[in-house]
Protein backbone atom coordinates (compact mmCIF):
# COMPACT_ATOMS: atom_id res chain seq x y z
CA UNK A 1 -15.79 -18.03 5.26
CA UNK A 2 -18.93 -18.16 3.54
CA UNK A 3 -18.45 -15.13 1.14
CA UNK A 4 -15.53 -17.28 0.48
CA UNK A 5 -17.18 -19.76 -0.62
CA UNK A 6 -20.42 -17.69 -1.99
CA UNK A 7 -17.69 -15.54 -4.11
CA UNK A 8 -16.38 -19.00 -5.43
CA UNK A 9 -19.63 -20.20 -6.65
CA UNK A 10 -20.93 -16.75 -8.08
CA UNK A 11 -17.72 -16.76 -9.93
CA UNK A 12 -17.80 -19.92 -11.34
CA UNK A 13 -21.22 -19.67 -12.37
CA UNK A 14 -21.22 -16.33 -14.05
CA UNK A 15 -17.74 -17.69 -16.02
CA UNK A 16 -19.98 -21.03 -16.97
CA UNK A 17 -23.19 -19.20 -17.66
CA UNK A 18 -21.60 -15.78 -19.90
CA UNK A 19 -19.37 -18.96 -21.64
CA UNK A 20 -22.26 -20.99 -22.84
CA UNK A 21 -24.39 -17.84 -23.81
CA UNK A 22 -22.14 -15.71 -25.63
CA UNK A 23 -20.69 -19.12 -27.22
CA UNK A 24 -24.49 -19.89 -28.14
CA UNK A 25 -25.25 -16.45 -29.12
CA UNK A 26 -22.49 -15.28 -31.08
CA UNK A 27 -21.43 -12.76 -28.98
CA UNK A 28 -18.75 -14.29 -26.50
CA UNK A 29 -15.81 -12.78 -28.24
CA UNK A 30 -16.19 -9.26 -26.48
CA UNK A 31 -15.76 -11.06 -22.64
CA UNK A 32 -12.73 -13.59 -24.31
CA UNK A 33 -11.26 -10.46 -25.65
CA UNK A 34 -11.09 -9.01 -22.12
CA UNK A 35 -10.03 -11.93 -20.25
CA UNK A 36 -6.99 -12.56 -23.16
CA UNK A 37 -5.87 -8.82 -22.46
CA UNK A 38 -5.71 -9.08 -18.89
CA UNK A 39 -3.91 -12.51 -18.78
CA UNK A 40 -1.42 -11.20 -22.02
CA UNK A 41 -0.72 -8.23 -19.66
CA UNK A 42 0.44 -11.07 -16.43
CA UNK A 43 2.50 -12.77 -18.64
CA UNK A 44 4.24 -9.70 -20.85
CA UNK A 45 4.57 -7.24 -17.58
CA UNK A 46 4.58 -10.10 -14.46
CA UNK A 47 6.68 -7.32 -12.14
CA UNK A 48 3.87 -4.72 -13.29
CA UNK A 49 0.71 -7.37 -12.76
CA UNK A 50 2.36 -8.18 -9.85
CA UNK A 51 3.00 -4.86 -8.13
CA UNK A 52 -1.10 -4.00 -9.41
CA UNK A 53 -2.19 -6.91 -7.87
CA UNK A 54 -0.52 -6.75 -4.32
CA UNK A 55 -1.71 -3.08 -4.04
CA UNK A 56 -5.08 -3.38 -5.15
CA UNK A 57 -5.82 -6.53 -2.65
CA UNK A 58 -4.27 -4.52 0.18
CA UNK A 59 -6.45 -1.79 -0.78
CA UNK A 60 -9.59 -4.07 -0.74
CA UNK A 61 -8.11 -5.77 2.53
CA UNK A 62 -8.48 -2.61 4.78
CA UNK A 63 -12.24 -2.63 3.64
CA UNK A 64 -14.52 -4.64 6.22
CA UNK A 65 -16.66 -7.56 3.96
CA UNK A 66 -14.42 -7.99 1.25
CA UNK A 67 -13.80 -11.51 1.03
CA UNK A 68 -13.56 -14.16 -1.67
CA UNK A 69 -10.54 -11.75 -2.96
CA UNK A 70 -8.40 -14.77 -2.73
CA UNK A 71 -10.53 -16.86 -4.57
CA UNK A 72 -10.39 -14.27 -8.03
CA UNK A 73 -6.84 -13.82 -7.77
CA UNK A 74 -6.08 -17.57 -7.81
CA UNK A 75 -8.15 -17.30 -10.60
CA UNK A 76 -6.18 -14.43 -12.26
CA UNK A 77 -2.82 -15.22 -11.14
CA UNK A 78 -2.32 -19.27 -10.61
CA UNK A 79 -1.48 -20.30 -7.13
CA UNK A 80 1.82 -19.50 -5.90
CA UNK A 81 1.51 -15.84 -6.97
CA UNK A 82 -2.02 -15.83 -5.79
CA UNK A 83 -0.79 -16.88 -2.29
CA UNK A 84 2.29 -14.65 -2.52
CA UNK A 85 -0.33 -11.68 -3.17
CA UNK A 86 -2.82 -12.48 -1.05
CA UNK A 87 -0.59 -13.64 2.06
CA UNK A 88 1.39 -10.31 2.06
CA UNK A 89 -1.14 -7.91 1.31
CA UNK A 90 -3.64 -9.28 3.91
CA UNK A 91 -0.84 -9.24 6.67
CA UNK A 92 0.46 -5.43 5.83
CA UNK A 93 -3.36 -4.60 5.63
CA UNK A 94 -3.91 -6.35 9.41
CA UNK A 95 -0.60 -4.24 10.31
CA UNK A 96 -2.08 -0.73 9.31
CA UNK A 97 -5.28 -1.16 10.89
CA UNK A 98 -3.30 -3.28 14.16
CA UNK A 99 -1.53 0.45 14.24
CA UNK A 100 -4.12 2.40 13.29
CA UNK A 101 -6.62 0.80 16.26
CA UNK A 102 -3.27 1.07 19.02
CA UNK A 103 -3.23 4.72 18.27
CA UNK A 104 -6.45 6.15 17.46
CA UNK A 105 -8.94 3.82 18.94
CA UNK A 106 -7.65 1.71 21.99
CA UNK A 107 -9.75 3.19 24.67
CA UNK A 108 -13.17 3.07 22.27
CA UNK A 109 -12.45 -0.40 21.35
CA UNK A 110 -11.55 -1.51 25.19
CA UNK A 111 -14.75 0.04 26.31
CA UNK A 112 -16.67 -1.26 23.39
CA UNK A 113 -15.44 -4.76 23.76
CA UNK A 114 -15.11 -4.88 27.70
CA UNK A 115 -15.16 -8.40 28.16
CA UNK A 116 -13.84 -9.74 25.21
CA UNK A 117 -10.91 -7.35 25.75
CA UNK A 118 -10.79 -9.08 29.25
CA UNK A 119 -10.44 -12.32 27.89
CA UNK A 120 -8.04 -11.55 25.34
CA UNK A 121 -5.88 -10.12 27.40
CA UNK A 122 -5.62 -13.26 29.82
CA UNK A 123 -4.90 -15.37 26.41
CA UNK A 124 -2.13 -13.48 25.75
CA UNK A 125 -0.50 -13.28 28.87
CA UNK A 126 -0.55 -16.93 28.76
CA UNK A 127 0.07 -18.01 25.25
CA UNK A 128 1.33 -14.70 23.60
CA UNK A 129 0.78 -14.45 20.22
CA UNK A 130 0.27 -18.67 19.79
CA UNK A 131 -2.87 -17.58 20.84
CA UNK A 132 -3.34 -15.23 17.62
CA UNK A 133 -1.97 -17.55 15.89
CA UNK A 134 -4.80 -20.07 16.75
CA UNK A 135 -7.40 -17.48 15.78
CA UNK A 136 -5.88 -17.26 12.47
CA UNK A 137 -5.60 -20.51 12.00
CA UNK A 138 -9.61 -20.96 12.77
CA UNK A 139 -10.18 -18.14 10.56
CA UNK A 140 -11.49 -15.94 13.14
CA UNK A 141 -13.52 -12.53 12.35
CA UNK A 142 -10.32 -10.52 9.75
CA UNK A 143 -11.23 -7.05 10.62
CA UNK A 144 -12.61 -7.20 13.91
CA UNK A 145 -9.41 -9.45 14.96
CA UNK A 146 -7.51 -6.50 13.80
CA UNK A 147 -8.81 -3.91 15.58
CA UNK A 148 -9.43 -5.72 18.79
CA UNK A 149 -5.67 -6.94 18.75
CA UNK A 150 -4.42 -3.50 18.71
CA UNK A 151 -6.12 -2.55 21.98
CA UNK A 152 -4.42 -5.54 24.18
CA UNK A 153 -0.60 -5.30 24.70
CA UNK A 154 0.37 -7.77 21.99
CA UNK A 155 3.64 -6.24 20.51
CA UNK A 156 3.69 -5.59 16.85
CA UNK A 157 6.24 -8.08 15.91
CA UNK A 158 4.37 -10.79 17.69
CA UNK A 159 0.99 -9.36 15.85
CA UNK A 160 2.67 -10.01 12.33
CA UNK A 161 4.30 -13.09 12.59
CA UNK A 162 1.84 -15.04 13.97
CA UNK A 163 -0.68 -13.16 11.30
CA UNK A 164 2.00 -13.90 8.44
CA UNK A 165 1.79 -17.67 9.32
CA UNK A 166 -2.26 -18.00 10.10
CA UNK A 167 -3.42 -16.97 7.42
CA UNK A 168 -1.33 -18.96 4.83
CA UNK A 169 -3.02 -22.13 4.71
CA UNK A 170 -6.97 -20.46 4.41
CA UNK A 171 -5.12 -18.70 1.62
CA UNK A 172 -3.55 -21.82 -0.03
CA UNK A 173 -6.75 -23.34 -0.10
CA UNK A 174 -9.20 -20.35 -1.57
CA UNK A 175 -6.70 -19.82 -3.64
CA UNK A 176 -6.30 -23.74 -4.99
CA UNK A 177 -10.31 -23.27 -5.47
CA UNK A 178 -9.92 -20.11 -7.45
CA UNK A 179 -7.15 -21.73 -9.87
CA UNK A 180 -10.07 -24.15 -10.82
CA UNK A 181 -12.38 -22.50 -12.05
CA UNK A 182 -12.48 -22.65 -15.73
CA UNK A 183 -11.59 -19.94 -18.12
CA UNK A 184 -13.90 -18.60 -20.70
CA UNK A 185 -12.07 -20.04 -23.17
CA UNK A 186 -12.14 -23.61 -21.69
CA UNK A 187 -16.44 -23.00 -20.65
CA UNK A 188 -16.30 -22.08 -24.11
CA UNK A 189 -14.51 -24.62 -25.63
CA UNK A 190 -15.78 -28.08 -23.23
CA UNK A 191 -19.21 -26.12 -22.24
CA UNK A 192 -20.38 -26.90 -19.21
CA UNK A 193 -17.87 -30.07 -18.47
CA UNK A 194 -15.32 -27.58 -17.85
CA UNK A 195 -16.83 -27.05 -14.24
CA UNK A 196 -17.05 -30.67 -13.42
CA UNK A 197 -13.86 -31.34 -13.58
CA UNK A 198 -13.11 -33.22 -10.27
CA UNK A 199 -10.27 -30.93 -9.25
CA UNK A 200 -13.09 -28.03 -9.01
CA UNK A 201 -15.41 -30.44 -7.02
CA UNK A 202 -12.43 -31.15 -4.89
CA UNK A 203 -11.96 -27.83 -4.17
CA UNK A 204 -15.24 -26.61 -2.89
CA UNK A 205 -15.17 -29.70 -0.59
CA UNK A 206 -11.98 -28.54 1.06
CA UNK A 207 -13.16 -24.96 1.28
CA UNK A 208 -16.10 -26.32 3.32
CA UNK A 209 -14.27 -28.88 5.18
CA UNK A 210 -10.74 -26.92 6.00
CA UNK A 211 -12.31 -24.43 8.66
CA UNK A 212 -14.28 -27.27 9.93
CA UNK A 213 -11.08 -29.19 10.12
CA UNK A 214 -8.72 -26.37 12.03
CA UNK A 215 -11.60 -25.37 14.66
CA UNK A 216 -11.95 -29.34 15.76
CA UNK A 217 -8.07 -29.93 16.11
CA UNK A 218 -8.26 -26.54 18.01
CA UNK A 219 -11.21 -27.67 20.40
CA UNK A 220 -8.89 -30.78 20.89
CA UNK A 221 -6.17 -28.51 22.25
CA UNK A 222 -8.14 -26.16 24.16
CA UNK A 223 -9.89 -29.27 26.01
CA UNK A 224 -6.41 -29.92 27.53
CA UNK A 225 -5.32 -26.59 27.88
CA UNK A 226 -6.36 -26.44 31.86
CA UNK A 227 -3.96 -29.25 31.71
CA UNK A 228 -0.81 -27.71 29.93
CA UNK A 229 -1.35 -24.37 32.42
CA UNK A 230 -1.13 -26.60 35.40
CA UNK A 231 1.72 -28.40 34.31
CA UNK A 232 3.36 -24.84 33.77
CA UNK A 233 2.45 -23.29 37.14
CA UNK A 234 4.25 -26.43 38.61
């Protein structure tokens, strides 16, 4: 979450601060040139861009501390392809390395992990993959979720869905921050009132607040989970 959010800033800060300088200095044609080629090639060859872009962030995804991808490619892309990207590539990412722990590392990881192992494994048995879903949702640890998930029993049907779904709202909203940051061209053209634009403010507030926001409706849930078991057993 916070490289998120420190990816979102550094972004939007270089884009302001190379916008103002090269406009001030002459020299801001160079970056603008670069940034007009890559958005010309998204809009003449969108299958192409498209295809680039879902391969490259699923490439990136299977590398541990790569966040804030989300945040560039909303950016890049606009929103609903952003999502689309991100969304898909993240999940078949979480798939490989799911697969990859299951068969290669499951008795490392269980021994590595004891008792978190021990505790996931009573989660499941009682809420299946809900109970991924949940840690999704609360933007649990990407990698590490991965990896410890393919050393319980959780079938790997139940590990995509439930992955498929969690992580589209975190997307929707990185991504929503990433379509408003600025292009050179606008820094360039509105200086530095292109970044306080309200929609921009907005969206570092919900980046901050949405995590914040998931993990107290899940506390809510979890308080009467004792509850909802008992009401099962019976």
């Amino acid at each position: 979450m916070k490289s998120k959010i420190l990816t979102f800033l550094i972004l939007t800060i270089v884009i302001t601060a190379a916008g103002l300088l090269f406009r001030r200095y002459g020299l801001f044609k160079v970056l603008l040139t670069y940034e007009i080629h890559i958005r010309t090639f998204l809009m003449s060859k969108p299958i192409l861009g498209f295809v680039i872009g879902l391969f490259s962030y699923f490439l990136l995804s299977i590398i541990p501390g790569t966040g804030g991808k989300a945040v560039i490619y909303g950016w890049l892309f606009g929103f609903w392809q952003a999502v689309i990207i991100a969304d898909c590539a993240l999940t078949a990412a979480a798939v490989v390395t799911f697969l990859l722990s299951r068969t290669l590392m499951r008795d490392a990881i269980r021994s590595r992990f004891f008792f978190l192992m021990q505790k996931l494994d009573h989660s499941f048995e009682r809420e299946g993959a809900y109970y991924l879903l949940a840690l999704r949702l609360m933007h649990s640890p990407y990698t590490l979720t991965n990896y410890v998930c393919g050393a319980t029993s959780l079938s790997t049907f139940s590990f995509w869905w439930s992955t498929q779904l969690g992580l589209i709202p975190s997307t929707m909203v990185f991504v929503f921050a990433g379509t408003q940051i600025p292009t050179l061209e606008e820094v360039i053209q509105y200086g530095a009132s292109a970044v306080l634009s309200p929609k921009l403010l907005l969206a570092l507030v919900l980046m901050g607040l949405f995590p914040l926001l998931i993990r107290w409706v899940s506390s809510q849930y979890w308080k009467t989970y004792p509850e909802k078991i008992q009401l099962k057993d019976n």
